[in-house]
CSV table of C-alpha atoms in Angstrom, one decimal:
chain,number,residue,atom,x,y,z
A,1,MET,CA,8.4,-5.1,21.8
A,2,PRO,CA,6.3,-2.5,20.0
A,3,ASP,CA,8.9,-2.7,17.4
A,4,ALA,CA,8.8,-6.1,16.8
A,5,VAL,CA,6.4,-8.2,14.4
A,6,LYS,CA,4.4,-10.8,16.5
A,7,HIS,CA,3.4,-14.1,14.5
A,8,GLY,CA,1.1,-15.6,17.4
A,9,PHE,CA,-2.9,-16.2,16.1
A,10,ALA,CA,-5.5,-14.3,17.8
A,11,ARG,CA,-8.5,-14.4,17.7
A,12,ARG,CA,-9.1,-11.5,15.6
A,13,ASP,CA,-7.2,-13.6,13.3
A,14,ARG,CA,-9.3,-16.2,12.5
A,15,LEU,CA,-13.1,-16.8,11.0
A,16,THR,CA,-15.4,-17.5,14.2
A,17,LYS,CA,-18.4,-17.2,12.9
A,18,THR,CA,-20.5,-19.5,11.0
A,19,ASP,CA,-22.0,-16.4,8.7
A,20,GLU,CA,-18.2,-15.5,8.5
A,21,PHE,CA,-17.5,-18.9,6.7
A,22,SER,CA,-20.5,-18.5,4.2
A,23,SER,CA,-19.7,-15.2,3.1
A,24,VAL,CA,-16.3,-16.9,1.9
A,25,PHE,CA,-17.8,-19.9,0.6
A,26,GLY,CA,-21.0,-18.1,-1.4
A,27,PHE,CA,-18.5,-15.7,-2.8
A,28,ARG,CA,-17.3,-19.1,-4.8
A,29,LYS,CA,-13.3,-17.9,-5.4
A,30,ALA,CA,-11.0,-20.9,-4.8
A,31,ILE,CA,-7.9,-21.6,-5.5
A,32,ARG,CA,-7.3,-26.5,-5.7
A,33,GLY,CA,-3.8,-28.0,-5.2
A,34,GLN,CA,-3.4,-31.1,-5.0
A,35,TRP,CA,-5.1,-32.1,-1.4
A,36,LEU,CA,-6.6,-29.1,-0.4
A,37,MET,CA,-8.6,-25.9,-1.9
A,38,LEU,CA,-8.4,-22.2,-0.4
A,39,HIS,CA,-11.4,-20.2,-1.4
A,40,TYR,CA,-11.0,-16.5,-1.0
A,41,GLN,CA,-12.9,-13.2,-0.1
A,42,PRO,CA,-11.7,-9.8,0.2
A,43,ARG,CA,-11.9,-8.3,3.7
A,44,SER,CA,-15.0,-7.3,4.1
A,45,PRO,CA,-15.7,-3.7,5.0
A,46,GLN,CA,-18.1,-4.4,7.1
A,47,CYS,CA,-15.2,-5.2,9.7
A,48,ARG,CA,-14.5,-1.8,10.2
A,49,GLN,CA,-14.0,-2.4,14.3
A,50,ILE,CA,-12.0,-5.6,13.7
A,51,ARG,CA,-10.0,-4.3,11.1
A,52,GLU,CA,-8.8,-1.4,13.5
A,53,GLN,CA,-7.6,-4.1,15.8
A,54,SER,CA,-5.4,-6.3,13.1
A,55,GLY,CA,-4.0,-4.1,11.0
A,56,PRO,CA,-5.3,-2.8,7.6
A,57,GLU,CA,-3.5,-5.9,5.3
A,58,ALA,CA,-4.1,-8.1,8.2
A,59,ALA,CA,-5.7,-12.1,6.3
A,60,ARG,CA,-8.2,-14.2,8.4
A,61,LEU,CA,-7.6,-17.9,8.4
A,62,GLY,CA,-10.7,-20.0,8.9
A,63,LEU,CA,-10.2,-24.2,8.6
A,64,VAL,CA,-12.6,-27.6,7.4
A,65,VAL,CA,-11.3,-30.6,8.4
A,66,GLY,CA,-13.8,-33.0,8.3
A,67,LYS,CA,-14.3,-36.3,9.3
A,68,LYS,CA,-15.3,-38.1,7.1
A,69,LEU,CA,-11.8,-37.6,5.2
A,70,LEU,CA,-9.5,-38.1,7.6
A,71,LYS,CA,-11.2,-40.5,10.5
A,72,ARG,CA,-8.4,-39.8,13.0
A,73,ALA,CA,-8.7,-36.8,14.6
A,74,VAL,CA,-4.9,-36.9,15.5
A,75,ASP,CA,-4.6,-36.5,11.3
A,76,ARG,CA,-6.7,-33.8,11.4
A,77,ASN,CA,-5.9,-31.7,14.2
A,78,ARG,CA,-2.1,-32.0,12.5
A,79,LEU,CA,-3.3,-30.7,9.2
A,80,LYS,CA,-5.2,-27.6,11.0
A,81,ARG,CA,-1.8,-27.4,13.3
A,82,VAL,CA,0.4,-27.2,9.9
A,83,VAL,CA,-2.1,-25.2,7.7
A,84,ARG,CA,-1.9,-21.9,10.9
A,85,GLU,CA,1.5,-22.5,11.9
A,86,ASN,CA,2.3,-21.8,7.4
A,87,PHE,CA,-0.1,-18.9,7.8
A,88,ARG,CA,1.4,-17.3,11.0
A,89,LEU,CA,4.1,-16.4,9.6
A,90,ARG,CA,2.5,-15.8,6.2
A,91,ARG,CA,0.0,-13.7,7.6
A,92,LEU,CA,1.6,-10.3,7.0
A,93,GLN,CA,2.5,-11.1,3.8
A,94,LEU,CA,-0.9,-12.1,2.3
A,95,PRO,CA,-3.4,-10.0,0.7
A,96,SER,CA,-6.6,-8.8,3.0
A,97,TYR,CA,-8.4,-11.9,2.6
A,98,ASP,CA,-10.8,-13.3,4.4
A,99,LEU,CA,-9.1,-17.1,3.8
A,100,VAL,CA,-11.0,-20.5,4.5
A,101,VAL,CA,-8.8,-24.2,4.2
A,102,ARG,CA,-10.7,-27.3,3.0
A,103,LEU,CA,-9.4,-31.0,2.5
A,104,ALA,CA,-10.2,-31.0,-1.1
A,105,VAL,CA,-9.7,-35.2,-0.6
A,106,LYS,CA,-9.6,-38.5,1.5
A,107,GLY,CA,-6.4,-39.8,1.9
A,108,VAL,CA,-4.0,-36.6,2.8
A,109,PRO,CA,-0.4,-37.7,3.3
A,110,LEU,CA,0.5,-36.5,6.7
A,111,HIS,CA,3.9,-35.4,6.7
A,112,ASP,CA,4.3,-32.3,7.5
A,113,ALA,CA,6.4,-30.8,4.6
A,114,GLU,CA,4.2,-32.2,2.5
A,115,LEU,CA,1.4,-30.1,3.2
A,116,ALA,CA,3.5,-27.2,4.3
A,117,THR,CA,4.6,-26.8,0.4
A,118,GLU,CA,1.3,-27.5,-0.4
A,119,ILE,CA,-0.6,-24.7,1.5
A,120,ASN,CA,2.4,-22.2,0.8
A,121,THR,CA,2.0,-22.7,-3.0
A,122,LEU,CA,-1.6,-21.9,-2.4
A,123,PHE,CA,-0.8,-18.4,-0.5
A,124,ASP,CA,1.4,-17.6,-3.5
A,125,ARG,CA,-1.3,-18.2,-5.9
A,126,LEU,CA,-3.5,-16.3,-4.3
A,127,ALA,CA,-1.1,-13.7,-3.9
A,128,VAL,CA,-0.4,-13.4,-7.8
A,129,ARG,CA,-4.2,-13.5,-8.6
A,130,HIS,CA,-4.4,-10.3,-6.1
A,131,ARG,CA,-1.6,-8.3,-8.1
A,132,ARG,CA,-3.7,-9.2,-11.3
A,133,GLN,CA,-6.4,-8.1,-10.5
A,134,LEU,CA,-4.8,-4.4,-8.6
A,135,GLU,CA,-3.0,-4.4,-12.5
A,136,ILE,CA,-6.2,-4.9,-14.0
A,137,ALA,CA,-7.7,-1.9,-11.5
A,138,ALA,CA,-5.2,0.0,-12.4
A,139,GLN,CA,-5.3,-0.5,-16.0
A,140,THR,CA,-8.9,0.5,-16.2
A,141,VAL,CA,-8.5,3.5,-14.2
A,142,GLU,CA,-5.8,4.5,-16.9
A,143,GLN,CA,-8.2,4.4,-19.6
A,144,GLN,CA,-10.8,6.3,-17.3
A,145,VAL,CA,-8.5,9.4,-16.8
A,146,ALA,CA,-7.4,9.3,-20.6
A,147,ALA,CA,-11.1,9.2,-21.9
A,148,THR,CA,-12.4,11.8,-19.4
A,149,SER,CA,-9.5,14.1,-20.5
A,150,ARG,CA,-10.5,13.6,-24.1
A,151,ASP,CA,-13.6,14.2,-23.5
A,152,LEU,CA,-12.3,18.2,-21.1
A,153,LEU,CA,-10.0,18.6,-24.5
C-alpha cells in the first residue's frame, strides 16, 4: 500500500519527551475551547531526523489529562482515545506543529461526539491562525521586495 494514506498513530507522530512538552508549553501559544485547550508550536528545525521519517508537513500530538480533573482512569482514557482518533484522521491536513491537548475544566461531558466536535473545532481554529500567519508573512515579503526595488531604481 505505498500509494494509500496510512492513518496510524506511530511513535513519530507523538510528543514523547518531557522537553518536547515543555517546549510547547513554553512557547505560550494556545487555543481554548469549552473543555479542552490546544497548545501549539511550529515544528522545530532541530527535529530534522524525525521530519525526514514522518514527512515535512506532519504534526505531532501530546496529551495531558490529569487525575485532578478526571478522577476515573476510564474517563481519562476515553478522552485520550477520542482526541487521538480525531488527530489521526486529520493529521495530514494540520500544519506542521507540535500540539499538546489538555483538559481545561473539571467535569467534562464524556460523550464522544461532543469531544470530537470540540477537538475538530480547535484544529480548525489552528488552521485558520496558521493561514493568517502565512498571509501576513507573504505581505511582509512583498513590501520588502517593493521597498528594495524602489531603492535600486
